Amino acid sequence: METILLEKKDRLALVTINRPKALNALNDQVFSELESCFREVAADEEVAAVVVTGSGEKAFVAGADIKELATLEPLAARRLAERGQRVFNLIENCPKPVIAAVNGFALGGGCELAMACHMRVASEKARFGLPEVGLGLIPGYAGTQRLPRLVGKGIAMELVLTGEMISAARAHEIGLVNHVVAPEALHEKAHAIAAAIQSKGPLAVRHAMEAVNRGFEMSREDGERFEAALFGLLAGTEDTKEGLAAFIEKRKPEFKGR
Ligand code: CO8
């Protein structure tokens, strides 16, 4: 892979979008490689969590590659949007928790990529926005769908219609990011969240993610039914028995992922 760096260490996969000269803009190659990368980490039993970040000091991802967009006919543009949505859905549905470590500009497709991750940690230097309307476009990688779900319809509408760029502090205030930290503490914070998750029962983590993700798109009643079904499934596993026994015996659980 040329545009994505994939490093694995201590059960954590670090995925770095690596086109720093173009502020890590998402072109066709980035999408292909991002897709392969997420298929690999999803299938790798040694990987328990994933952190996604951008290469260089300046940008997480400054959006879709505008030079590539400028050449597109309507049908090709629609196909490109659908393909990007598919890849971002793959990230959202990754069975391992995916944390965006937003180190700089997260604009347009970059903000949409961060929103497709399960959690977002931002450097104080990060900037967020969906500036597409200023280019005569609209967000095309599900930004119009994920942003209102994260921050509410009114604030999402304002950000989408004005294309305004907001600070990390404002992103935190509206619930777009979970934490804002000093730039030098960004990876440490993302890794600490990943480590906290890694210490828990892996099957429970996977089912909890599925309950939140899928339940979010269902009616309340269906979501509760789905949660109860997953709860029942888990109850038959060795991990659940181990977790409960460890509490009663006042010791640390040893989860095996089965
Ligand atoms: N695409 C391609 N190249 C880019 C992009 C981009 N999104 N952003 C920056 N670059 C390139 C610049 O062209 C420049 O290259 P060069 O040195 O060859 O001229 C290099 O990166 C550095 O950028 P700047 O000189 O502009 O750096 P500044 O520090 O002056 O500015 C900004 C940084 C503010 C981030 C500025 O680069 C900028 O505004 N970038 C564009 C941000 C943007 O509008 N993003 C949204 C793009 S549209 C989108 O994401 C749509 C998603 C849905 C698509 C659906 C599929 C059809």
PDB file of C-alpha atoms and ligand atoms in Angstrom:
ATOM      1  CA  MET A   1       0.000   0.000   0.000  1.00  0.00           C
ATOM      2  CA  GLU A   2       1.268   3.489  -0.850  1.00  0.00           C
ATOM      3  CA  THR A   3      -1.357   5.846   0.523  1.00  0.00           C
ATOM      4  CA  ILE A   4      -2.101   3.960   3.744  1.00  0.00           C
ATOM      5  CA  LEU A   5       0.405   2.937   6.395  1.00  0.00           C
ATOM      6  CA  LEU A   6      -0.662  -0.005   8.535  1.00  0.00           C
ATOM      7  CA  GLU A   7       1.309  -0.753  11.698  1.00  0.00           C
ATOM      8  CA  LYS A   8       0.351  -3.364  14.267  1.00  0.00           C
ATOM      9  CA  LYS A   9       1.658  -3.360  17.820  1.00  0.00           C
ATOM     10  CA  ASP A  10       0.333  -4.661  21.136  1.00  0.00           C
ATOM     11  CA  ARG A  11      -2.968  -5.785  19.537  1.00  0.00           C
ATOM     12  CA  LEU A  12      -3.548  -2.260  18.176  1.00  0.00           C
ATOM     13  CA  ALA A  13      -3.597  -1.428  14.461  1.00  0.00           C
ATOM     14  CA  LEU A  14      -2.545   2.108  13.549  1.00  0.00           C
ATOM     15  CA  VAL A  15      -3.920   3.174  10.149  1.00  0.00           C
ATOM     16  CA  THR A  16      -2.334   6.364   8.777  1.00  0.00           C
ATOM     17  CA  ILE A  17      -3.702   8.102   5.682  1.00  0.00           C
ATOM     18  CA  ASN A  18      -0.460   8.986   3.949  1.00  0.00           C
ATOM     19  CA  ARG A  19      -0.647  11.680   1.264  1.00  0.00           C
ATOM     20  CA  PRO A  20       0.770  14.565   3.295  1.00  0.00           C
ATOM     21  CA  LYS A  21       1.551  16.743   0.242  1.00  0.00           C
ATOM     22  CA  ALA A  22      -2.178  16.756  -0.629  1.00  0.00           C
ATOM     23  CA  LEU A  23      -3.175  17.023   3.056  1.00  0.00           C
ATOM     24  CA  ASN A  24      -4.146  13.329   2.907  1.00  0.00           C
ATOM     25  CA  ALA A  25      -7.019  13.985   0.476  1.00  0.00           C
ATOM     26  CA  LEU A  26      -9.051  10.886  -0.381  1.00  0.00           C
ATOM     27  CA  ASN A  27      -8.539   9.774  -3.976  1.00  0.00           C
ATOM     28  CA  ASP A  28      -9.399   6.521  -5.711  1.00  0.00           C
ATOM     29  CA  GLN A  29      -6.227   4.808  -4.507  1.00  0.00           C
ATOM     30  CA  VAL A  30      -6.799   5.837  -0.870  1.00  0.00           C
ATOM     31  CA  PHE A  31     -10.292   4.321  -0.956  1.00  0.00           C
ATOM     32  CA  SER A  32      -9.036   1.036  -2.496  1.00  0.00           C
ATOM     33  CA  GLU A  33      -6.248   0.742   0.052  1.00  0.00           C
ATOM     34  CA  LEU A  34      -8.453   1.807   2.972  1.00  0.00           C
ATOM     35  CA  GLU A  35     -10.906  -0.923   2.007  1.00  0.00           C
ATOM     36  CA  SER A  36      -8.182  -3.626   1.868  1.00  0.00           C
ATOM     37  CA  CYS A  37      -6.726  -2.357   5.118  1.00  0.00           C
ATOM     38  CA  PHE A  38     -10.036  -2.582   6.997  1.00  0.00           C
ATOM     39  CA  ARG A  39     -10.797  -6.023   5.543  1.00  0.00           C
ATOM     40  CA  GLU A  40      -7.408  -7.126   6.880  1.00  0.00           C
ATOM     41  CA  VAL A  41      -7.738  -5.682  10.399  1.00  0.00           C
ATOM     42  CA  ALA A  42     -11.326  -6.950  10.723  1.00  0.00           C
ATOM     43  CA  ALA A  43     -10.136 -10.497   9.956  1.00  0.00           C
ATOM     44  CA  ASP A  44      -6.921 -10.381  12.031  1.00  0.00           C
ATOM     45  CA  GLU A  45      -7.539 -12.078  15.359  1.00  0.00           C
ATOM     46  CA  GLU A  46      -4.444 -10.426  16.825  1.00  0.00           C
ATOM     47  CA  VAL A  47      -5.951  -6.956  16.353  1.00  0.00           C
ATOM     48  CA  ALA A  48      -8.288  -5.813  19.147  1.00  0.00           C
ATOM     49  CA  ALA A  49      -8.670  -2.101  18.273  1.00  0.00           C
ATOM     50  CA  VAL A  50      -7.837   0.335  15.495  1.00  0.00           C
ATOM     51  CA  VAL A  51      -6.658   3.965  15.513  1.00  0.00           C
ATOM     52  CA  VAL A  52      -7.015   6.039  12.325  1.00  0.00           C
ATOM     53  CA  THR A  53      -4.954   9.193  11.835  1.00  0.00           C
ATOM     54  CA  GLY A  54      -3.432  11.444   9.178  1.00  0.00           C
ATOM     55  CA  SER A  55       0.193  11.764   8.148  1.00  0.00           C
ATOM     56  CA  GLY A  56       2.047  15.012   8.823  1.00  0.00           C
ATOM     57  CA  GLU A  57       1.386  17.852  11.226  1.00  0.00           C
ATOM     58  CA  LYS A  58      -1.302  19.697   9.342  1.00  0.00           C
ATOM     59  CA  ALA A  59      -4.141  17.417   8.348  1.00  0.00           C
ATOM     60  CA  PHE A  60      -6.126  14.390   9.372  1.00  0.00           C
ATOM     61  CA  VAL A  61      -7.781  14.391   5.928  1.00  0.00           C
ATOM     62  CA  ALA A  62      -8.626  17.627   4.053  1.00  0.00           C
ATOM     63  CA  GLY A  63     -11.476  15.995   2.138  1.00  0.00           C
ATOM     64  CA  ALA A  64     -12.116  14.144  -1.071  1.00  0.00           C
ATOM     65  CA  ASP A  65      -9.452  14.889  -3.676  1.00  0.00           C
ATOM     66  CA  ILE A  66     -10.866  18.019  -5.302  1.00  0.00           C
ATOM     67  CA  LYS A  67      -8.692  17.579  -8.411  1.00  0.00           C
ATOM     68  CA  GLU A  68     -10.244  14.128  -8.961  1.00  0.00           C
ATOM     69  CA  LEU A  69     -13.779  15.435  -8.336  1.00  0.00           C
ATOM     70  CA  ALA A  70     -13.307  18.173 -10.938  1.00  0.00           C
ATOM     71  CA  THR A  71     -13.176  15.593 -13.767  1.00  0.00           C
ATOM     72  CA  LEU A  72     -16.302  13.625 -12.845  1.00  0.00           C
ATOM     73  CA  GLU A  73     -19.484  13.174 -14.892  1.00  0.00           C
ATOM     74  CA  PRO A  74     -22.769  12.823 -12.898  1.00  0.00           C
ATOM     75  CA  LEU A  75     -22.988   9.020 -13.075  1.00  0.00           C
ATOM     76  CA  ALA A  76     -19.338   8.592 -12.104  1.00  0.00           C
ATOM     77  CA  ALA A  77     -19.829  11.075  -9.237  1.00  0.00           C
ATOM     78  CA  ARG A  78     -22.762   9.081  -7.914  1.00  0.00           C
ATOM     79  CA  ARG A  79     -20.787   5.839  -8.154  1.00  0.00           C
ATOM     80  CA  LEU A  80     -17.852   7.458  -6.353  1.00  0.00           C
ATOM     81  CA  ALA A  81     -20.109   8.676  -3.553  1.00  0.00           C
ATOM     82  CA  GLU A  82     -21.656   5.194  -3.215  1.00  0.00           C
ATOM     83  CA  ARG A  83     -18.247   3.563  -3.149  1.00  0.00           C
ATOM     84  CA  GLY A  84     -16.997   5.970  -0.473  1.00  0.00           C
ATOM     85  CA  GLN A  85     -20.132   5.305   1.565  1.00  0.00           C
ATOM     86  CA  ARG A  86     -19.511   1.564   1.252  1.00  0.00           C
ATOM     87  CA  VAL A  87     -15.923   1.868   2.494  1.00  0.00           C
ATOM     88  CA  PHE A  88     -16.952   4.118   5.402  1.00  0.00           C
ATOM     89  CA  ASN A  89     -19.743   1.658   6.298  1.00  0.00           C
ATOM     90  CA  LEU A  90     -17.090  -1.050   6.386  1.00  0.00           C
ATOM     91  CA  ILE A  91     -15.242   1.059   8.978  1.00  0.00           C
ATOM     92  CA  GLU A  92     -18.410   1.740  10.977  1.00  0.00           C
ATOM     93  CA  ASN A  93     -19.240  -1.971  10.954  1.00  0.00           C
ATOM     94  CA  CYS A  94     -15.705  -3.102  11.761  1.00  0.00           C
ATOM     95  CA  PRO A  95     -15.997  -5.647  14.599  1.00  0.00           C
ATOM     96  CA  LYS A  96     -13.046  -3.962  16.391  1.00  0.00           C
ATOM     97  CA  PRO A  97     -13.450  -0.491  17.954  1.00  0.00           C
ATOM     98  CA  VAL A  98     -12.107   2.201  15.611  1.00  0.00           C
ATOM     99  CA  ILE A  99     -10.863   5.465  17.143  1.00  0.00           C
ATOM    100  CA  ALA A 100     -10.128   8.514  14.986  1.00  0.00           C
ATOM    101  CA  ALA A 101      -7.089  10.436  16.257  1.00  0.00           C
ATOM    102  CA  VAL A 102      -7.767  13.742  14.516  1.00  0.00           C
ATOM    103  CA  ASN A 103      -4.441  15.559  14.274  1.00  0.00           C
ATOM    104  CA  GLY A 104      -5.382  18.502  12.025  1.00  0.00           C
ATOM    105  CA  PHE A 105      -7.884  19.464   9.309  1.00  0.00           C
ATOM    106  CA  ALA A 106     -10.829  17.050   9.106  1.00  0.00           C
ATOM    107  CA  LEU A 107     -12.809  18.604   6.282  1.00  0.00           C
ATOM    108  CA  GLY A 108     -15.455  17.257   3.929  1.00  0.00           C
ATOM    109  CA  GLY A 109     -14.658  13.581   3.318  1.00  0.00           C
ATOM    110  CA  GLY A 110     -12.120  13.799   6.181  1.00  0.00           C
ATOM    111  CA  CYS A 111     -14.792  14.839   8.655  1.00  0.00           C
ATOM    112  CA  GLU A 112     -16.988  12.079   7.202  1.00  0.00           C
ATOM    113  CA  LEU A 113     -14.181   9.552   7.732  1.00  0.00           C
ATOM    114  CA  ALA A 114     -13.792  10.669  11.367  1.00  0.00           C
ATOM    115  CA  MET A 115     -17.557  10.321  11.855  1.00  0.00           C
ATOM    116  CA  ALA A 116     -17.507   6.783  10.433  1.00  0.00           C
ATOM    117  CA  CYS A 117     -15.101   5.804  13.230  1.00  0.00           C
ATOM    118  CA  HIS A 118     -16.678   4.724  16.511  1.00  0.00           C
ATOM    119  CA  MET A 119     -15.035   7.468  18.598  1.00  0.00           C
ATOM    120  CA  ARG A 120     -13.081  10.642  17.945  1.00  0.00           C
ATOM    121  CA  VAL A 121     -10.171  12.127  19.888  1.00  0.00           C
ATOM    122  CA  ALA A 122      -8.936  15.488  18.609  1.00  0.00           C
ATOM    123  CA  SER A 123      -5.773  17.500  18.967  1.00  0.00           C
ATOM    124  CA  GLU A 124      -6.307  21.128  20.023  1.00  0.00           C
ATOM    125  CA  LYS A 125      -5.066  21.973  16.524  1.00  0.00           C
ATOM    126  CA  ALA A 126      -7.785  19.986  14.736  1.00  0.00           C
ATOM    127  CA  ARG A 127     -10.403  21.769  12.643  1.00  0.00           C
ATOM    128  CA  PHE A 128     -13.656  20.216  11.499  1.00  0.00           C
ATOM    129  CA  GLY A 129     -16.098  21.132   8.784  1.00  0.00           C
ATOM    130  CA  LEU A 130     -18.213  20.097   5.828  1.00  0.00           C
ATOM    131  CA  PRO A 131     -17.253  22.854   3.340  1.00  0.00           C
ATOM    132  CA  GLU A 132     -18.811  21.111   0.295  1.00  0.00           C
ATOM    133  CA  VAL A 133     -21.522  23.739  -0.378  1.00  0.00           C
ATOM    134  CA  GLY A 134     -18.741  26.269  -0.974  1.00  0.00           C
ATOM    135  CA  LEU A 135     -17.600  24.060  -3.868  1.00  0.00           C
ATOM    136  CA  GLY A 136     -21.143  23.736  -5.212  1.00  0.00           C
ATOM    137  CA  LEU A 137     -21.343  20.201  -3.808  1.00  0.00           C
ATOM    138  CA  ILE A 138     -22.953  18.470  -0.862  1.00  0.00           C
ATOM    139  CA  PRO A 139     -21.314  15.905   1.428  1.00  0.00           C
ATOM    140  CA  GLY A 140     -21.287  12.556  -0.377  1.00  0.00           C
ATOM    141  CA  TYR A 141     -19.823  10.066   2.082  1.00  0.00           C
ATOM    142  CA  ALA A 142     -22.852  10.038   4.421  1.00  0.00           C
ATOM    143  CA  GLY A 143     -21.966  13.284   6.210  1.00  0.00           C
ATOM    144  CA  THR A 144     -25.562  14.508   5.899  1.00  0.00           C
ATOM    145  CA  GLN A 145     -26.634  11.316   7.680  1.00  0.00           C
ATOM    146  CA  ARG A 146     -23.978  10.837  10.353  1.00  0.00           C
ATOM    147  CA  LEU A 147     -23.598  14.468  11.475  1.00  0.00           C
ATOM    148  CA  PRO A 148     -27.253  14.950  12.575  1.00  0.00           C
ATOM    149  CA  ARG A 149     -27.117  11.611  14.373  1.00  0.00           C
ATOM    150  CA  LEU A 150     -24.031  12.781  16.305  1.00  0.00           C
ATOM    151  CA  VAL A 151     -24.840  16.431  17.051  1.00  0.00           C
ATOM    152  CA  GLY A 152     -28.574  16.861  16.377  1.00  0.00           C
ATOM    153  CA  LYS A 153     -30.383  18.182  13.300  1.00  0.00           C
ATOM    154  CA  GLY A 154     -30.229  21.941  13.956  1.00  0.00           C
ATOM    155  CA  ILE A 155     -26.471  22.180  14.490  1.00  0.00           C
ATOM    156  CA  ALA A 156     -25.814  19.711  11.662  1.00  0.00           C
ATOM    157  CA  MET A 157     -27.955  21.777   9.311  1.00  0.00           C
ATOM    158  CA  GLU A 158     -26.014  24.941  10.209  1.00  0.00           C
ATOM    159  CA  LEU A 159     -22.637  23.247   9.646  1.00  0.00           C
ATOM    160  CA  VAL A 160     -23.704  21.676   6.338  1.00  0.00           C
ATOM    161  CA  LEU A 161     -25.331  24.856   4.969  1.00  0.00           C
ATOM    162  CA  THR A 162     -22.668  27.370   6.040  1.00  0.00           C
ATOM    163  CA  GLY A 163     -19.694  25.092   5.408  1.00  0.00           C
ATOM    164  CA  GLU A 164     -18.198  26.742   8.505  1.00  0.00           C
ATOM    165  CA  MET A 165     -14.935  25.354   9.873  1.00  0.00           C
ATOM    166  CA  ILE A 166     -15.034  24.806  13.644  1.00  0.00           C
ATOM    167  CA  SER A 167     -12.345  24.415  16.296  1.00  0.00           C
ATOM    168  CA  ALA A 168     -11.703  21.221  18.231  1.00  0.00           C
ATOM    169  CA  ALA A 169     -13.152  22.915  21.329  1.00  0.00           C
ATOM    170  CA  ARG A 170     -16.425  23.685  19.497  1.00  0.00           C
ATOM    171  CA  ALA A 171     -16.481  20.141  18.062  1.00  0.00           C
ATOM    172  CA  HIS A 172     -16.219  18.860  21.624  1.00  0.00           C
ATOM    173  CA  GLU A 173     -18.948  21.202  22.839  1.00  0.00           C
ATOM    174  CA  ILE A 174     -21.436  19.901  20.233  1.00  0.00           C
ATOM    175  CA  GLY A 175     -20.536  16.247  20.789  1.00  0.00           C
ATOM    176  CA  LEU A 176     -18.699  15.681  17.526  1.00  0.00           C
ATOM    177  CA  VAL A 177     -15.553  14.603  19.384  1.00  0.00           C
ATOM    178  CA  ASN A 178     -15.150  12.696  22.629  1.00  0.00           C
ATOM    179  CA  HIS A 179     -11.947  14.367  23.881  1.00  0.00           C
ATOM    180  CA  VAL A 180      -9.662  17.270  22.988  1.00  0.00           C
ATOM    181  CA  VAL A 181      -6.024  17.007  24.050  1.00  0.00           C
ATOM    182  CA  ALA A 182      -2.688  18.715  23.418  1.00  0.00           C
ATOM    183  CA  PRO A 183      -1.188  17.632  20.050  1.00  0.00           C
ATOM    184  CA  GLU A 184       1.612  15.668  21.735  1.00  0.00           C
ATOM    185  CA  ALA A 185      -0.928  13.738  23.853  1.00  0.00           C
ATOM    186  CA  LEU A 186      -3.189  12.709  20.957  1.00  0.00           C
ATOM    187  CA  HIS A 187      -1.883   9.206  20.338  1.00  0.00           C
ATOM    188  CA  GLU A 188      -1.441   8.508  24.035  1.00  0.00           C
ATOM    189  CA  LYS A 189      -5.131   9.349  24.610  1.00  0.00           C
ATOM    190  CA  ALA A 190      -6.346   7.238  21.668  1.00  0.00           C
ATOM    191  CA  HIS A 191      -4.155   4.339  22.817  1.00  0.00           C
ATOM    192  CA  ALA A 192      -5.407   4.674  26.416  1.00  0.00           C
ATOM    193  CA  ILE A 193      -9.016   4.342  25.232  1.00  0.00           C
ATOM    194  CA  ALA A 194      -8.051   1.356  23.070  1.00  0.00           C
ATOM    195  CA  ALA A 195      -6.198  -0.245  26.013  1.00  0.00           C
ATOM    196  CA  ALA A 196      -9.194   0.221  28.325  1.00  0.00           C
ATOM    197  CA  ILE A 197     -11.393  -1.556  25.765  1.00  0.00           C
ATOM    198  CA  GLN A 198      -8.813  -4.293  25.150  1.00  0.00           C
ATOM    199  CA  SER A 199      -8.897  -5.267  28.825  1.00  0.00           C
ATOM    200  CA  LYS A 200     -12.610  -6.129  28.575  1.00  0.00           C
ATOM    201  CA  GLY A 201     -14.280  -9.258  27.215  1.00  0.00           C
ATOM    202  CA  PRO A 202     -13.766  -9.184  23.430  1.00  0.00           C
ATOM    203  CA  LEU A 203     -17.089 -10.849  22.651  1.00  0.00           C
ATOM    204  CA  ALA A 204     -18.917  -8.454  24.952  1.00  0.00           C
ATOM    205  CA  VAL A 205     -17.184  -5.490  23.270  1.00  0.00           C
ATOM    206  CA  ARG A 206     -18.169  -6.745  19.819  1.00  0.00           C
ATOM    207  CA  HIS A 207     -21.796  -7.348  20.794  1.00  0.00           C
ATOM    208  CA  ALA A 208     -22.027  -3.999  22.622  1.00  0.00           C
ATOM    209  CA  MET A 209     -20.799  -2.218  19.487  1.00  0.00           C
ATOM    210  CA  GLU A 210     -23.326  -4.090  17.390  1.00  0.00           C
ATOM    211  CA  ALA A 211     -26.131  -3.260  19.827  1.00  0.00           C
ATOM    212  CA  VAL A 212     -25.307   0.476  19.724  1.00  0.00           C
ATOM    213  CA  ASN A 213     -24.633   0.607  15.964  1.00  0.00           C
ATOM    214  CA  ARG A 214     -27.571  -1.445  14.736  1.00  0.00           C
ATOM    215  CA  GLY A 215     -29.900  -0.332  17.519  1.00  0.00           C
ATOM    216  CA  PHE A 216     -29.301   3.298  16.536  1.00  0.00           C
ATOM    217  CA  GLU A 217     -30.949   2.630  13.179  1.00  0.00           C
ATOM    218  CA  MET A 218     -33.945   0.718  14.611  1.00  0.00           C
ATOM    219  CA  SER A 219     -37.071   1.676  16.487  1.00  0.00           C
ATOM    220  CA  ARG A 220     -36.617   1.715  20.281  1.00  0.00           C
ATOM    221  CA  GLU A 221     -38.670  -1.461  20.574  1.00  0.00           C
ATOM    222  CA  ASP A 222     -36.666  -3.354  17.934  1.00  0.00           C
ATOM    223  CA  GLY A 223     -33.420  -2.045  19.448  1.00  0.00           C
ATOM    224  CA  GLU A 224     -34.356  -3.418  22.866  1.00  0.00           C
ATOM    225  CA  ARG A 225     -35.328  -6.761  21.333  1.00  0.00           C
ATOM    226  CA  PHE A 226     -31.981  -6.880  19.502  1.00  0.00           C
ATOM    227  CA  GLU A 227     -30.112  -5.998  22.722  1.00  0.00           C
ATOM    228  CA  ALA A 228     -31.892  -8.776  24.651  1.00  0.00           C
ATOM    229  CA  ALA A 229     -31.081 -11.299  21.887  1.00  0.00           C
ATOM    230  CA  LEU A 230     -27.380 -10.378  22.005  1.00  0.00           C
ATOM    231  CA  PHE A 231     -27.450 -10.482  25.829  1.00  0.00           C
ATOM    232  CA  GLY A 232     -28.824 -14.019  25.632  1.00  0.00           C
ATOM    233  CA  LEU A 233     -26.212 -15.066  23.074  1.00  0.00           C
ATOM    234  CA  LEU A 234     -23.401 -13.795  25.281  1.00  0.00           C
ATOM    235  CA  ALA A 235     -24.754 -15.514  28.372  1.00  0.00           C
ATOM    236  CA  GLY A 236     -23.835 -18.886  26.851  1.00  0.00           C
ATOM    237  CA  THR A 237     -20.182 -17.986  26.316  1.00  0.00           C
ATOM    238  CA  GLU A 238     -17.143 -18.929  28.381  1.00  0.00           C
ATOM    239  CA  ASP A 239     -16.194 -15.238  28.609  1.00  0.00           C
ATOM    240  CA  THR A 240     -19.423 -14.305  30.396  1.00  0.00           C
ATOM    241  CA  LYS A 241     -19.016 -17.179  32.848  1.00  0.00           C
ATOM    242  CA  GLU A 242     -15.389 -16.130  33.434  1.00  0.00           C
ATOM    243  CA  GLY A 243     -16.288 -12.425  33.911  1.00  0.00           C
ATOM    244  CA  LEU A 244     -18.960 -13.202  36.499  1.00  0.00           C
ATOM    245  CA  ALA A 245     -16.856 -15.853  38.297  1.00  0.00           C
ATOM    246  CA  ALA A 246     -13.854 -13.487  38.472  1.00  0.00           C
ATOM    247  CA  PHE A 247     -15.970 -10.808  40.153  1.00  0.00           C
ATOM    248  CA  ILE A 248     -17.313 -13.240  42.729  1.00  0.00           C
ATOM    249  CA  GLU A 249     -13.847 -14.706  43.392  1.00  0.00           C
ATOM    250  CA  LYS A 250     -12.327 -11.183  43.631  1.00  0.00           C
ATOM    251  CA  ARG A 251      -9.747 -11.725  40.851  1.00  0.00           C
ATOM    252  CA  LYS A 252      -9.034 -10.353  37.385  1.00  0.00           C
ATOM    253  CA  PRO A 253     -10.938 -12.099  34.573  1.00  0.00           C
ATOM    254  CA  GLU A 254      -9.042 -13.946  31.876  1.00  0.00           C
ATOM    255  CA  PHE A 255     -11.118 -13.592  28.755  1.00  0.00           C
ATOM    256  CA  LYS A 256     -10.516 -15.943  25.837  1.00  0.00           C
ATOM    257  CA  GLY A 257     -12.895 -14.491  23.255  1.00  0.00           C
ATOM    258  CA  ARG A 258     -15.204 -17.499  23.190  1.00  0.00           C
TER     259      ARG A 258
HETATM  260  N1  CO8 B   1      -8.075  17.742  -2.498  1.00  0.00           N
HETATM  261  C1  CO8 B   1      -6.931  17.815  -3.218  1.00  0.00           C
HETATM  262  N2  CO8 B   1      -5.844  18.500  -2.813  1.00  0.00           N
HETATM  263  C2  CO8 B   1      -5.940  19.185  -1.647  1.00  0.00           C
HETATM  264  C3  CO8 B   1      -7.093  19.158  -0.849  1.00  0.00           C
HETATM  265  C4  CO8 B   1      -8.195  18.389  -1.312  1.00  0.00           C
HETATM  266  N3  CO8 B   1      -9.321  18.247  -0.602  1.00  0.00           N
HETATM  267  N4  CO8 B   1      -6.881  19.926   0.241  1.00  0.00           N
HETATM  268  C5  CO8 B   1      -5.629  20.415   0.122  1.00  0.00           C
HETATM  269  N5  CO8 B   1      -5.065  19.961  -1.009  1.00  0.00           N
HETATM  270  C6  CO8 B   1      -3.701  20.250  -1.502  1.00  0.00           C
HETATM  271  C7  CO8 B   1      -3.607  21.674  -2.057  1.00  0.00           C
HETATM  272  O1  CO8 B   1      -4.090  21.729  -3.403  1.00  0.00           O
HETATM  273  C8  CO8 B   1      -2.115  21.937  -1.929  1.00  0.00           C
HETATM  274  O2  CO8 B   1      -1.474  21.272  -2.986  1.00  0.00           O
HETATM  275  P1  CO8 B   1      -0.347  22.073  -3.868  1.00  0.00           P
HETATM  276  O3  CO8 B   1       0.758  22.354  -2.885  1.00  0.00           O
HETATM  277  O4  CO8 B   1       0.027  21.086  -4.918  1.00  0.00           O
HETATM  278  O5  CO8 B   1      -0.989  23.324  -4.357  1.00  0.00           O
HETATM  279  C9  CO8 B   1      -1.737  21.179  -0.654  1.00  0.00           C
HETATM  280  O6  CO8 B   1      -2.784  20.230  -0.423  1.00  0.00           O
HETATM  281  C10 CO8 B   1      -1.652  22.084   0.565  1.00  0.00           C
HETATM  282  O7  CO8 B   1      -2.873  22.794   0.685  1.00  0.00           O
HETATM  283  P2  CO8 B   1      -2.961  24.389   0.864  1.00  0.00           P
HETATM  284  O8  CO8 B   1      -1.798  25.045   0.208  1.00  0.00           O
HETATM  285  O9  CO8 B   1      -4.329  24.806   0.437  1.00  0.00           O
HETATM  286  O10 CO8 B   1      -2.799  24.497   2.445  1.00  0.00           O
HETATM  287  P3  CO8 B   1      -3.346  25.668   3.393  1.00  0.00           P
HETATM  288  O11 CO8 B   1      -2.709  25.469   4.700  1.00  0.00           O
HETATM  289  O12 CO8 B   1      -3.191  26.998   2.733  1.00  0.00           O
HETATM  290  O13 CO8 B   1      -4.918  25.385   3.527  1.00  0.00           O
HETATM  291  C11 CO8 B   1      -6.858  24.013   3.851  1.00  0.00           C
HETATM  292  C12 CO8 B   1      -5.370  24.219   4.170  1.00  0.00           C
HETATM  293  C13 CO8 B   1      -7.703  25.113   4.509  1.00  0.00           C
HETATM  294  C14 CO8 B   1      -7.269  22.650   4.431  1.00  0.00           C
HETATM  295  C15 CO8 B   1      -7.049  24.048   2.316  1.00  0.00           C
HETATM  296  O14 CO8 B   1      -6.120  23.163   1.706  1.00  0.00           O
HETATM  297  C16 CO8 B   1      -8.416  23.634   1.861  1.00  0.00           C
HETATM  298  O15 CO8 B   1      -9.367  24.410   1.971  1.00  0.00           O
HETATM  299  N6  CO8 B   1      -8.568  22.391   1.324  1.00  0.00           N
HETATM  300  C17 CO8 B   1      -9.807  21.912   0.780  1.00  0.00           C
HETATM  301  C18 CO8 B   1     -10.787  21.579   1.871  1.00  0.00           C
HETATM  302  C19 CO8 B   1     -12.108  21.143   1.286  1.00  0.00           C
HETATM  303  O16 CO8 B   1     -12.809  21.909   0.651  1.00  0.00           O
HETATM  304  N7  CO8 B   1     -12.467  19.883   1.511  1.00  0.00           N
HETATM  305  C20 CO8 B   1     -13.703  19.310   1.003  1.00  0.00           C
HETATM  306  C21 CO8 B   1     -13.447  18.655  -0.315  1.00  0.00           C
HETATM  307  S1  CO8 B   1     -14.948  18.088  -1.074  1.00  0.00           S
HETATM  308  C22 CO8 B   1     -15.315  16.667  -0.283  1.00  0.00           C
HETATM  309  O17 CO8 B   1     -14.652  16.261   0.626  1.00  0.00           O
HETATM  310  C23 CO8 B   1     -16.530  15.952  -0.788  1.00  0.00           C
HETATM  311  C24 CO8 B   1     -16.743  14.614  -0.112  1.00  0.00           C
HETATM  312  C25 CO8 B   1     -17.848  13.847  -0.779  1.00  0.00           C
HETATM  313  C26 CO8 B   1     -17.438  13.411  -2.178  1.00  0.00           C
HETATM  314  C27 CO8 B   1     -18.479  12.515  -2.775  1.00  0.00           C
HETATM  315  C28 CO8 B   1     -17.898  11.766  -3.999  1.00  0.00           C
HETATM  316  C29 CO8 B   1     -18.379  12.266  -5.287  1.00  0.00           C
END
